[in-house]
Structure formats: structure tokens, C-alpha cells
Short mmCIF file of C-alpha atoms in Angstrom, two decimals:
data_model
loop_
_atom_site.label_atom_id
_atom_site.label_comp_id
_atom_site.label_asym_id
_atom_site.label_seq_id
_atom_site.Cartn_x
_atom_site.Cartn_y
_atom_site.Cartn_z
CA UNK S 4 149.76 47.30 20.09
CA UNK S 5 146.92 46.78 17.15
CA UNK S 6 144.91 48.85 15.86
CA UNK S 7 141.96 46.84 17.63
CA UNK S 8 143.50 47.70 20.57
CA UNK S 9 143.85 51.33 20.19
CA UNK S 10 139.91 51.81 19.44
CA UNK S 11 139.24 49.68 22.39
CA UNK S 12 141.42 51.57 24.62
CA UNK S 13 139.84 54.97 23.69
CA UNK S 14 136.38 54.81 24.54
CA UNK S 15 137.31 53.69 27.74
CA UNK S 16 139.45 56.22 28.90
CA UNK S 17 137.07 59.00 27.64
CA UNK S 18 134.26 57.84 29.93
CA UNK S 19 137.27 57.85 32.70
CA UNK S 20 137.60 61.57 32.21
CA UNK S 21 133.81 61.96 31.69
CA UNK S 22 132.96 60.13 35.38
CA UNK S 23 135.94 62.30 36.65
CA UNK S 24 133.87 65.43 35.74
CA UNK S 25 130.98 64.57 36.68
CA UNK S 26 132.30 63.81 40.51
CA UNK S 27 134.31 67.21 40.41
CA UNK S 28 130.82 69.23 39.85
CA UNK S 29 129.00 67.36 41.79
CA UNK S 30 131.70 68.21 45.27
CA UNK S 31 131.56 71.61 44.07
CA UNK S 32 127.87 71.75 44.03
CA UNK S 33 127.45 70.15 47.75
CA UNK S 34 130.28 72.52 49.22
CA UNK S 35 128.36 75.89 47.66
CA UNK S 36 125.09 74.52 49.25
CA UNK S 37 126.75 73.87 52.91
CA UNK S 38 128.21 77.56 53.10
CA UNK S 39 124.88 78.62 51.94
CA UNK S 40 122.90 77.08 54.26
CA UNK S 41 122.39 78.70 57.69
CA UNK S 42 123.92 77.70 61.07
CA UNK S 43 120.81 76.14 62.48
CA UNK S 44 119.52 74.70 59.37
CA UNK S 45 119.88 71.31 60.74
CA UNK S 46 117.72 71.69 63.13
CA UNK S 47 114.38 69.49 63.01
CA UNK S 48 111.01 71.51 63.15
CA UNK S 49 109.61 70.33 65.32
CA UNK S 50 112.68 70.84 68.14
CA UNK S 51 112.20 74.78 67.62
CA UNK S 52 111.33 76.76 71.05
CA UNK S 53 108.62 78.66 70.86
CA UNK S 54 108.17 82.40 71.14
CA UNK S 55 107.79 84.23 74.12
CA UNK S 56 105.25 86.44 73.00
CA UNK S 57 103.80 83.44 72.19
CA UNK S 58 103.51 82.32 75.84
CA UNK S 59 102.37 86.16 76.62
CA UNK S 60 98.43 86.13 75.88
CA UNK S 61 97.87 83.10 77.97
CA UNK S 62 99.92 84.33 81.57
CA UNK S 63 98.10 87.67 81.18
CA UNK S 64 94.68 86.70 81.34
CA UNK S 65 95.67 84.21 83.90
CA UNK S 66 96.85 87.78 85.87
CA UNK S 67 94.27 89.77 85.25
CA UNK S 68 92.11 87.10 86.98
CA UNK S 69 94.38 87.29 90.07
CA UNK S 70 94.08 90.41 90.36
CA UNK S 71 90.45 90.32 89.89
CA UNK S 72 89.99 88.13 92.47
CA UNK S 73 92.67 89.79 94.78
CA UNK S 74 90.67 93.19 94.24
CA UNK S 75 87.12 91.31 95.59
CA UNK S 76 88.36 89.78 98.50
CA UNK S 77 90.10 93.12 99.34
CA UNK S 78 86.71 94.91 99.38
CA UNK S 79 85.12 92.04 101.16
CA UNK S 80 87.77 92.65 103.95
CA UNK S 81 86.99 96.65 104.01
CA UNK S 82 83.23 96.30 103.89
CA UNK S 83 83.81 93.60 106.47
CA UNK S 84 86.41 95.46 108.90
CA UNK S 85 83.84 98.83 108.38
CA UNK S 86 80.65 96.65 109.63
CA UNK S 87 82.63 95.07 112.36
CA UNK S 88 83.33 98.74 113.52
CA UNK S 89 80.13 99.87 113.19
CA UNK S 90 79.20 97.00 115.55
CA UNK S 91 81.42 97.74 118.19
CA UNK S 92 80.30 101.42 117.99
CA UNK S 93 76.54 100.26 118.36
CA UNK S 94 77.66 98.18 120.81
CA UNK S 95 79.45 100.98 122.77
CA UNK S 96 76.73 103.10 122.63
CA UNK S 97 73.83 101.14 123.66
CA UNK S 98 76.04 99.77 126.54
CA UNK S 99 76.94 103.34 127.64
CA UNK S 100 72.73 104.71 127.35
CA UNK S 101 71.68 101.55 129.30
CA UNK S 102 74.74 101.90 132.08
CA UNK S 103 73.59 105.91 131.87
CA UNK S 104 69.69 105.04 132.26
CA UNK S 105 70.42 102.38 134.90
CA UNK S 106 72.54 105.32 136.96
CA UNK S 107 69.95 107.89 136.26
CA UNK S 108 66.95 105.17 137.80
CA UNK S 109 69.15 105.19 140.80
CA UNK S 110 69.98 108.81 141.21
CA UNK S 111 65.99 109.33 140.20
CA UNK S 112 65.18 107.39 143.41
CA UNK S 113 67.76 109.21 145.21
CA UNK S 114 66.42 112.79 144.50
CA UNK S 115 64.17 113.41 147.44
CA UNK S 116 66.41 112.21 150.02
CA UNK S 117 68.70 114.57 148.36
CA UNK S 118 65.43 117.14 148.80
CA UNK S 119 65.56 116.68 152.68
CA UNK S 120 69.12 117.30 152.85
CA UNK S 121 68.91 120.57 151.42
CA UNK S 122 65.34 121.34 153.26
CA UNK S 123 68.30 120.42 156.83
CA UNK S 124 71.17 122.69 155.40
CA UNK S 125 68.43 125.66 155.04
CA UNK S 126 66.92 125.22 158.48
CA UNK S 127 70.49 124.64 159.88
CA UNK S 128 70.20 121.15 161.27
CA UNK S 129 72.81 119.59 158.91
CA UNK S 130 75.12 119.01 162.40
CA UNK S 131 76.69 115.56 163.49
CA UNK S 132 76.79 112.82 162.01
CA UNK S 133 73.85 113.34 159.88
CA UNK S 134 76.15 116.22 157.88
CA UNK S 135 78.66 113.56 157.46
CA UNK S 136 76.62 110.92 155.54
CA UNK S 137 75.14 113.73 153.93
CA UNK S 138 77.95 115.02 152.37
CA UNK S 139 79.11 111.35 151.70
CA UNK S 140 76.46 110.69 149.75
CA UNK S 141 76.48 114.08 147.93
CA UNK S 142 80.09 113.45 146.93
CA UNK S 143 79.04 109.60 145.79
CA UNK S 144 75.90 111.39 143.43
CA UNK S 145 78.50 114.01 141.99
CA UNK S 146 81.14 110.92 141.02
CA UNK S 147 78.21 108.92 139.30
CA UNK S 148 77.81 112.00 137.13
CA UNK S 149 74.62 113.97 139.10
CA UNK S 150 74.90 117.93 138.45
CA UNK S 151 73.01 119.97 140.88
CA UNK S 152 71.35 123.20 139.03
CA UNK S 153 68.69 126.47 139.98
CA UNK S 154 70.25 129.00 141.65
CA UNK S 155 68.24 132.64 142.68
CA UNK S 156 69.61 134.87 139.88
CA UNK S 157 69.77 132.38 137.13
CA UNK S 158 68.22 133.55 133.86
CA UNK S 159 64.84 131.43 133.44
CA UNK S 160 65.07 128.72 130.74
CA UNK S 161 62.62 126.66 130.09
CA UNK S 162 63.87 123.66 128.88
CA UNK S 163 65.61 123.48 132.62
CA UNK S 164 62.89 125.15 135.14
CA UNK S 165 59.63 124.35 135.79
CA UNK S 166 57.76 128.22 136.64
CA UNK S 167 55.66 128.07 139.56
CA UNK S 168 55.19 131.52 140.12
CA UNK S 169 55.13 134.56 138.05
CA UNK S 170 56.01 138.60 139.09
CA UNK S 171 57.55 141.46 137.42
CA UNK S 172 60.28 143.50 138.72
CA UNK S 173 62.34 146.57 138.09
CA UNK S 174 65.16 144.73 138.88
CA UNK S 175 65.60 142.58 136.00
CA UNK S 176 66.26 143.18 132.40
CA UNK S 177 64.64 139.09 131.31
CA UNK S 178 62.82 136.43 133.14
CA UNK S 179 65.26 135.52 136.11
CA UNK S 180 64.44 132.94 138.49
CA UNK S 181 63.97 135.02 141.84
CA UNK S 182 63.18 132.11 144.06
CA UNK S 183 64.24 128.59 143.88
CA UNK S 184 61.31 125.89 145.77
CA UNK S 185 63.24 122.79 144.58
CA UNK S 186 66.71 122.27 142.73
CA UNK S 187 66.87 120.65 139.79
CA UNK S 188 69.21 117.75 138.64
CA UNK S 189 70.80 116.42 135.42
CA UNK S 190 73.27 113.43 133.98
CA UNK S 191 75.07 114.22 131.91
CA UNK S 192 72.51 115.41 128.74
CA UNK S 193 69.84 114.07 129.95
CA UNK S 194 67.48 116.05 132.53
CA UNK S 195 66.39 114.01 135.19
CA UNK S 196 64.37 116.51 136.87
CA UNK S 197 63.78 120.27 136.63
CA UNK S 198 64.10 123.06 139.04
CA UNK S 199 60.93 124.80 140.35
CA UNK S 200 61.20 128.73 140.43
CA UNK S 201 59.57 131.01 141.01
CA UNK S 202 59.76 134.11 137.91
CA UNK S 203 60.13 137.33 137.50
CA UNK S 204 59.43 139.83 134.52
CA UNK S 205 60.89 142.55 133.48
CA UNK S 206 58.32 145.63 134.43
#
């Protein structure tokens, strides 16, 4: 081998050992970044799943209007189950005063025949068949609700007699009907006609 030889060989092998280096550091420098780098590094921006708090402030207001509008159509069903109730209570009551003042106009119409019954039992001609309708009919008045009242003895109120008459006795300790001209009838609460007394005082 020359000389020329020798200086041409030795460049060349130092830039062998120089590119040999240079790929050593550069391996060692891309296997120190992979272990650094995190497991999920790879993954692309915009692939990463959102939060769920994230999600949170949207599906609450969303419930809060549910429940909002679950609250109103509760209270429209209350206010409208309490008028509906109110209706049928109206509704009971006026049909129960008109079925009441429709019975009383009858039993009204029916109080002087029941007059001349009582005028027959008194005088003792209630006999035959005459006592048996009478007593029919008496029985049909007392089912429709009629209540006979005025009886000699009765203290005198009145709200329920009508005084014809006026004495005073030793007798009595307050005004007490002595003397009964005509009973007097009610239905239920309401008077339909009162009894006419006569009253005495106390002396």
C-alpha cells in the first residue's frame, strides 16, 4: 500500500465512525422520548370525549323546566278537580232545596185537608173507611218528611207558634201554650206553617 493510499483511506473511515455516532444518539434520543411520553399521547385532539360535567349545565336546565312544567299542570289538575267538586256540591244542593220546595208546595196544599182530619179525630167521627185513608195519607205526609208540632203544655216559642190568645196562670212558671186552635207543620228546617195557641203567663 502507498502512502497515497493510506491518507485516502483515513478520512474515510473517520467519517464512518463519525455517521456511526451520530445514528447511536440519535436511537437513544427517540427511545428516551417514547418512555417519556404518556400512554394516550397518540391520541388526536380532536378524538378526545368530552367531560361529563361538561354535559351537566345543559340536562339540568332542561330538568328544571320539566319539572316546572310538571308542577303547573299539577295545580291546574287540583284547582280543576276542587272546582269540579264544588260543582257537584252546588249542584247537590240546589237539586235537594228545589226537590225540598217542590215537596213542601205539595204538603202546603195538603195542610187543611190534614186540618179536617184532626177537626174528625176530635169530634170522634174518624170511623170506617174514612179513618183508613186518613191514616194512609198521614203515614204518606210523615215519609215525604212532614213533622206534625203544638201540643197543650209545650213551652211557647215564637219562632214556631203563632199567639192568638193571651192569659196568666198560677200554673206555669213561662209562657206555655195552654190551648192548641190549629197544629203546626214543618220539613225538615223549614217551617211551613205555624201552630196557633192560645198563651198563658206566668201570674
Amino acid at each position: 500500500m502507498s502512502a497515497r493510499d493510506d491518507d485516502n483511506d483515513g478520512p474515510a473511515a473517520e467519517r464512518e465512525v463519525i455517521q456511526g455516532e451520530i445514528e447511536e444518539t440519535a436511537e437513544e434520543t427517540s427511545s428516551e422520548e417514547s418512555a417519556q411520553k404518556p400512554a394516550g399521547a397518540h391520541r388526536a385532539p380532536d378524538a378526545e370525549i368530552p367531560a361529563a360535567d361538561d354535559a351537566k349545565p345543559g340536562l339540568g336546565a332542561e330538568l328544571e323546566a320539566l319539572r316546572g312544567e310538571l308542577d303547573e299542570r299539577t295545580h291546574d289538575l287540583q284547582r280543576v278537580t276542587a272546582e269540579y267538586a264544588n260543582y257537584r256540591k252546588r249542584v247537590d244542593r240546589d237539586r235537594g232545596a228545589a226537590a225540598e220546595q217542590t215537596t213542601g208546595k205539595v204538603l202546603t196544599d195538603l195542610l187543611p185537608v190534614l186540618d179536617d182530619i184532626d177537626r174528625a179525630r176530635e169530634h170522634g167521627d174518624l170511623v170506617g173507611p174514612f179513618a183508613s185513608v186518613a191514616e194512609q195519607l198521614t203515614a204518606v205526609t210523615g215519609k215525604l218528611g212532614l213533622v206534625a208540632f203544638g201540643e197543650k203544655g209545650d213551652p211557647f216559642d215564637p219562632n214556631r207558634h203563632e199567639a192568638v190568645a193571651h192569659q196568666t196562670s198560677a200554673d206555669v212558671s213561662e209562657p206555655t201554650c195552654v190551648e192548641v186552635m190549629r197544629r203546626g207543620y214543618s220539613l225538615g228546617e223549614r217551617l211551613l206553617r205555624p201552630a196557633m195557641v192560645a198563651v198563658a203567663d206566668p201570674e
